[in-house]
C-alpha positions as a printed NumPy array, in Angstrom:
array([[ 82.657,  83.622,  71.861],
       [ 82.321,  85.534,  75.13 ],
       [ 80.94 ,  89.004,  75.659],
       [ 79.914,  90.903,  78.782],
       [ 77.832,  93.592,  77.045],
       [ 75.681,  94.062,  73.967],
       [ 78.445,  96.132,  72.402],
       [ 80.82 ,  93.298,  73.229],
       [ 78.617,  90.996,  71.163],
       [ 78.902,  93.429,  68.239],
       [ 82.694,  93.344,  68.57 ],
       [ 82.791,  89.565,  68.78 ],
       [ 80.455,  89.27 ,  65.805],
       [ 82.852,  91.395,  63.778],
       [ 85.902,  89.526,  64.974],
       [ 84.573,  85.993,  64.644],
       [ 82.144,  86.235,  61.744],
       [ 82.59 ,  89.352,  59.613],
       [ 86.388,  89.362,  59.519],
       [ 86.366,  85.66 ,  58.602],
       [ 83.858,  86.19 ,  55.791],
       [ 81.072,  84.209,  57.448],
       [ 78.919,  87.347,  57.535],
       [ 79.129,  90.284,  55.168],
       [ 80.01 ,  93.778,  56.347],
       [ 76.439,  94.791,  55.558],
       [ 75.123,  92.023,  57.821],
       [ 77.425,  93.194,  60.603],
       [ 76.217,  96.76 ,  60.115],
       [ 72.617,  95.581,  60.205],
       [ 73.208,  93.842,  63.531],
       [ 74.778,  97.026,  64.931],
       [ 71.911,  99.126,  63.612],
       [ 69.332,  96.803,  65.153],
       [ 71.125,  96.975,  68.5  ],
       [ 71.14 , 100.785,  68.36 ],
       [ 67.427, 100.781,  67.56 ],
       [ 66.819,  98.464,  70.498],
       [ 68.727, 100.764,  72.843],
       [ 66.878, 103.816,  71.529],
       [ 63.524, 102.091,  71.928],
       [ 64.319, 100.94 ,  75.45 ],
       [ 65.812, 104.102,  76.878],
       [ 64.38 , 107.05 ,  74.941],
       [ 60.877, 107.689,  76.276],
       [ 60.17 , 110.26 ,  73.573],
       [ 61.008, 108.083,  70.576],
       [ 58.589, 105.933,  68.621],
       [ 59.491, 103.872,  65.598],
       [ 57.485, 104.601,  62.487],
       [ 56.221, 101.921,  60.149],
       [ 58.274, 103.279,  57.24 ],
       [ 61.428, 103.002,  59.367],
       [ 60.793,  99.415,  60.417],
       [ 59.364,  97.745,  57.318],
       [ 62.593,  97.933,  55.265],
       [ 64.417,  96.142,  58.082],
       [ 62.107,  93.137,  58.336],
       [ 63.325,  91.022,  55.427],
       [ 67.053,  91.721,  55.917],
       [ 66.611,  90.884,  59.607],
       [ 64.85 ,  87.606,  58.797],
       [ 67.705,  86.677,  56.471],
       [ 70.312,  87.619,  59.07 ],
       [ 68.563,  85.54 ,  61.74 ],
       [ 68.399,  82.523,  59.441],
       [ 72.085,  82.883,  58.603],
       [ 73.064,  83.261,  62.272],
       [ 70.983,  80.205,  63.221],
       [ 72.708,  78.226,  60.498],
       [ 76.173,  79.367,  61.625],
       [ 75.438,  78.583,  65.267],
       [ 74.046,  75.141,  64.414],
       [ 77.226,  74.414,  62.465],
       [ 79.473,  75.186,  65.425]])
C-alpha cells in the first residue's frame, strides 16, 4: 500500500481494506472523520474540540486501532 498524502491513505484504506471486507464501511468512515478532525485541529486556529465531541470517538477509535494493528501484523 503506497500513498503520497493523508487523503491517499484514506483511498488506499478503502481500496485495500473496506472493499475487501477487512474493515467495515463504518470503520472506514471513522478513519476519514478522524483525519478531517486532525486537519481542522491543525489548520483552523479558531476551532477547539469540545469534550462532548471527542468522548464518543474514543472507544470506536481504540477498537479501530486494535483492528488495524491486527491486520498489519497479519500482513
